[in-house]
Structure formats: structure tokens, C-alpha cells
Coordinates of N, CA, C and O in Angstrom, one line a residue:
M263 N 0.6 -1.4 -0.1 CA 0.1 0.0 0.1 C 0.9 1.3 -0.3 O 2.0 1.6 0.9
T264 N 0.7 2.0 -1.1 CA 1.4 3.5 -1.1 C 0.6 4.7 -0.4 O -0.6 4.5 -0.9
R265 N 1.2 5.3 0.0 CA 0.7 6.6 0.6 C 1.0 7.5 -0.4 O 2.1 8.0 -1.1
R266 N 0.0 8.3 -0.6 CA 0.0 9.6 -1.5 C 0.6 10.9 -0.6 O 0.0 11.1 0.3
K267 N 1.2 11.4 -1.3 CA 1.7 12.8 -0.6 C 0.6 13.8 -0.7 O -0.5 14.2 -1.5
K268 N 0.5 14.4 0.5 CA -0.5 15.3 0.9 C -0.4 16.4 0.2 O 0.8 17.1 -0.1
K269 N -0.9 17.3 -0.6 CA -0.8 18.6 -1.1 C -0.9 19.6 0.3 O -1.4 19.2 1.4
F270 N -0.4 20.8 -0.1 CA -0.2 21.9 0.9 C -1.6 22.3 1.4 O -1.6 22.4 2.8
S271 N -2.2 22.2 0.7 CA -4.0 22.6 1.3 C -4.4 21.7 1.9 O -5.5 21.8 3.0
E272 N -3.8 20.3 2.1 CA -4.6 19.0 2.6 C -3.7 19.2 4.1 O -4.3 18.2 4.9
L273 N -3.0 20.0 4.4 CA -1.9 19.9 5.7 C -3.0 20.4 6.7 O -3.6 21.7 6.6
S274 N -2.7 20.1 8.1 CA -3.5 21.2 9.3 C -2.8 22.3 9.0 O -1.7 22.7 8.5
K275 N -3.4 23.4 9.8 CA -3.3 24.7 9.7 C -2.1 24.7 10.4 O -1.7 25.6 10.0
R276 N -1.9 24.1 11.6 CA -0.5 24.3 12.1 C 0.7 23.7 11.5 O 1.7 24.6 11.4
S277 N 0.8 22.7 10.5 CA 1.7 22.4 9.9 C 1.9 23.4 8.8 O 3.1 23.6 8.3
R278 N 1.0 24.0 8.2 CA 1.1 25.0 7.1 C 1.5 26.2 7.9 O 2.7 26.8 7.1
V279 N 1.5 26.7 9.0 CA 2.1 27.8 9.6 C 3.5 27.4 9.7 O 4.5 28.1 9.8
V280 N 3.8 26.3 10.5 CA 5.0 25.9 10.9 C 5.9 26.0 9.3 O 7.3 26.3 9.3
I281 N 5.4 25.2 8.3 CA 6.4 25.7 7.2 C 6.5 26.7 6.8 O 7.3 27.3 6.1
R282 N 5.3 28.0 6.7 CA 5.6 29.3 6.3 C 6.7 29.8 7.1 O 7.4 30.6 6.7
I283 N 6.6 29.5 8.3 CA 7.7 30.1 9.5 C 9.2 29.6 8.9 O 10.0 30.6 8.8
G284 N 9.3 28.3 8.8 CA 10.4 27.8 8.6 C 10.8 28.6 7.0 O 11.8 28.6 6.8
A285 N 10.1 28.8 6.1 CA 10.5 29.4 4.8 C 10.9 30.8 5.0 O 12.0 31.2 4.7
A286 N 10.1 31.4 5.7 CA 10.6 32.9 6.1 C 11.7 33.0 6.8 O 12.5 33.9 6.4
G287 N 12.0 32.1 7.8 CA 13.4 32.1 8.4 C 14.5 31.8 7.7 O 15.6 32.3 7.4
Q288 N 14.2 31.1 6.3 CA 15.5 30.8 5.9 C 15.7 31.9 4.6 O 16.8 32.2 4.5
L289 N 14.6 32.6 4.2 CA 14.9 33.6 3.5 C 15.4 34.7 4.0 O 16.4 35.3 3.7
V290 N 15.1 35.0 5.6 CA 15.8 36.0 6.3 C 17.0 35.7 6.4 O 17.9 36.8 6.3
V291 N 17.4 34.6 6.9 CA 18.9 34.3 7.0 C 19.7 34.5 5.8 O 21.0 34.8 5.9
Q292 N 19.3 33.7 4.7 CA 19.7 34.1 3.1 C 19.8 35.4 2.7 O 21.1 35.7 2.2
A293 N 18.8 36.2 2.9 CA 19.1 37.9 2.6 C 20.1 38.5 3.7 O 20.8 39.3 3.1
A294 N 20.0 37.7 4.9 CA 21.2 38.4 5.6 C 22.5 38.5 5.1 O 23.6 38.9 5.0
A295 N 22.9 37.3 5.0 CA 24.2 36.6 4.0 C 24.5 37.2 3.1 O 25.7 37.6 2.6
L296 N 23.4 37.3 2.2 CA 23.8 37.7 0.8 C 24.0 39.4 0.8 O 25.0 39.9 0.2
W297 N 23.4 39.8 1.9 CA 23.5 41.3 1.7 C 24.9 41.6 2.7 O 25.5 42.7 2.1
D298 N 25.3 41.0 3.5 CA 26.7 41.1 4.1 C 27.7 40.7 3.3 O 28.5 41.4 2.9
L299 N 27.5 39.9 2.4 CA 28.6 39.5 1.3 C 29.0 40.7 0.3 O 29.5 41.0 -0.1
S300 N 27.3 41.2 -0.1 CA 27.7 42.2 -1.1 C 28.5 43.6 -0.5 O 28.8 44.4 -1.3
R301 N 28.5 43.7 0.9 CA 28.8 45.0 1.2 C 30.3 44.9 2.2 O 31.0 45.8 2.3
R302 N 30.6 43.5 2.6 CA 32.0 43.1 3.0 C 33.1 42.8 2.0 O 33.0 42.7 0.9
P303 N 34.4 43.8 2.3 CA 35.5 43.6 1.3 C 36.0 42.1 1.2 O 35.7 41.4 2.2
A304 N 36.3 42.1 -0.3 CA 36.5 40.7 -0.3 C 38.0 39.9 0.6 O 37.9 38.9 1.0
D305 N 38.6 40.9 1.2 CA 39.7 40.6 2.3 C 39.3 40.1 3.5 O 39.7 39.6 4.5
Q306 N 37.7 40.4 3.9 CA 37.4 40.0 5.2 C 36.3 39.1 5.0 O 35.7 38.7 5.7
V307 N 36.6 38.0 3.9 CA 35.8 37.0 3.7 C 36.6 35.8 3.3 O 37.5 35.8 2.6
R308 N 36.6 34.7 4.1 CA 37.4 33.5 3.8 C 36.8 32.6 2.7 O 35.9 32.2 2.9
G309 N 37.7 32.6 1.7 CA 37.5 32.0 0.4 C 36.9 32.9 -0.4 O 36.8 34.3 -0.1
A310 N 36.2 32.5 -1.6 CA 35.4 33.2 -2.5 C 34.1 33.8 -2.4 O 33.3 32.9 -2.0
K311 N 33.8 34.8 -2.4 CA 32.9 35.5 -2.3 C 31.7 34.8 -3.2 O 30.8 34.5 -2.8
K312 N 32.1 34.6 -4.4 CA 31.1 34.0 -5.3 C 30.4 32.5 -5.0 O 29.5 31.9 -5.0
A313 N 31.6 31.7 -4.1 CA 31.3 30.5 -3.6 C 30.3 30.6 -2.3 O 29.5 29.7 -2.2
W314 N 30.7 31.7 -1.6 CA 29.6 31.7 -0.4 C 28.0 32.3 -1.3 O 27.2 31.9 -0.1
V315 N 28.3 33.2 -2.1 CA 26.8 33.0 -2.6 C 26.1 32.2 -3.0 O 24.9 31.8 -2.6
V316 N 27.1 31.1 -3.8 CA 26.2 29.8 -4.3 C 26.0 28.9 -2.9 O 24.7 28.5 -2.9
A317 N 26.6 29.1 -1.7 CA 26.3 28.0 -0.7 C 25.4 28.7 0.0 O 24.6 27.9 0.6
S318 N 24.9 30.1 0.2 CA 23.7 30.6 0.6 C 22.4 30.0 0.5 O 21.6 30.3 0.9
F319 N 22.6 29.6 -1.1 CA 21.3 28.8 -1.5 C 20.9 27.6 -0.7 O 20.0 26.8 -1.3
V320 N 22.0 27.0 -0.1 CA 21.6 26.0 0.5 C 21.0 26.2 1.9 O 21.4 26.6 2.5
N321 N 19.6 25.5 1.9 CA 18.6 25.6 2.9 C 19.5 25.8 4.4 O 20.0 24.8 4.7
Y322 N 19.3 26.7 4.9 CA 20.0 27.0 6.3 C 21.5 27.0 6.3 O 22.0 27.7 7.2
L323 N 21.8 25.6 6.0 CA 23.2 25.5 6.4 C 24.4 26.4 5.7 O 24.9 26.8 6.4
G324 N 24.0 26.8 4.1 CA 25.0 27.4 3.8 C 25.0 28.9 4.2 O 26.0 29.6 4.4
P325 N 23.9 29.7 4.7 CA 24.2 31.0 5.3 C 24.7 31.0 6.5 O 25.4 31.9 6.9
I326 N 24.3 30.0 7.3 CA 24.8 29.6 8.8 C 26.5 29.3 8.8 O 27.0 30.0 9.2
A327 N 26.6 28.8 7.5 CA 28.0 28.6 7.7 C 28.9 29.7 7.2 O 29.9 30.0 7.9
Y328 N 28.2 30.6 6.5 CA 28.8 31.7 5.9 C 29.2 32.4 7.5 O 30.4 33.2 7.5
F329 N 28.1 32.8 8.2 CA 28.1 33.5 9.5 C 29.0 32.7 10.4 O 30.1 33.7 10.9
V330 N 29.5 31.9 10.7 CA 30.2 30.7 11.4 C 31.7 30.9 10.8 O 32.4 31.3 11.7
W331 N 31.6 30.7 9.7 CA 33.2 30.3 9.0 C 33.7 31.4 7.8 O 34.7 31.2 7.5
G332 N 32.8 31.9 7.1 CA 33.0 32.5 6.3 C 33.5 34.1 6.3 O 34.3 34.5 5.5
R333 N 33.2 34.7 7.5 CA 33.4 35.9 7.7 C 34.8 36.0 8.3 O 34.5 35.4 9.4
D334 N 35.7 36.8 8.1 CA 36.9 37.1 8.8 C 36.9 38.3 9.7 O 37.2 39.5 9.1
V335 N 36.2 38.3 11.0 CA 36.0 39.4 11.5 C 37.0 40.1 12.4 O 36.8 41.1 13.1
R336 N 38.3 39.4 12.1 CA 39.4 39.9 13.1 C 40.1 41.1 12.1 O 40.7 41.7 12.9
R337 N 39.6 41.4 11.0 CA 40.3 42.8 10.2 C 39.5 43.8 10.6 O 38.4 43.6 10.8

């Protein structure tokens, strides 16, 4: 017996809210990383800025990795 995937509209209200909050959180973290990358000089970024831009599109992990390991705040 195979289970059919539910459509978004078929999910409970709570599930839809949780998904929307998660999506909004992802967009905020990614936007913050992209904003920081666009304004930070290349010598204050560990690695290539273009690589961090691409990495920022990996859900949550990319932008968080940039803020933890990508920024060289010692300068």
C-alpha cells in the first residue's frame, strides 16, 4: 500500500504555519548573508565570495556556515 503525498492545502493549519515560518526564516537568513557578502570587502571573507553566494542557497546550512566560518571578523 503506497501513501499519497498530501497537498499543501490538505495539511493541518499548524503544519502550514510551521512550514511558512521555516520558509520565512530561511529567506531572512539567506538575505542577511547575501547582504553582508555584498557589502563586505573580499579581504574580510574567507574563501571566494562567489562560492559563499552559491553556498547561501543551501537551505539554512549555507547562510549559517557563512556567518560561522566565512566572515573574517578579525580585520
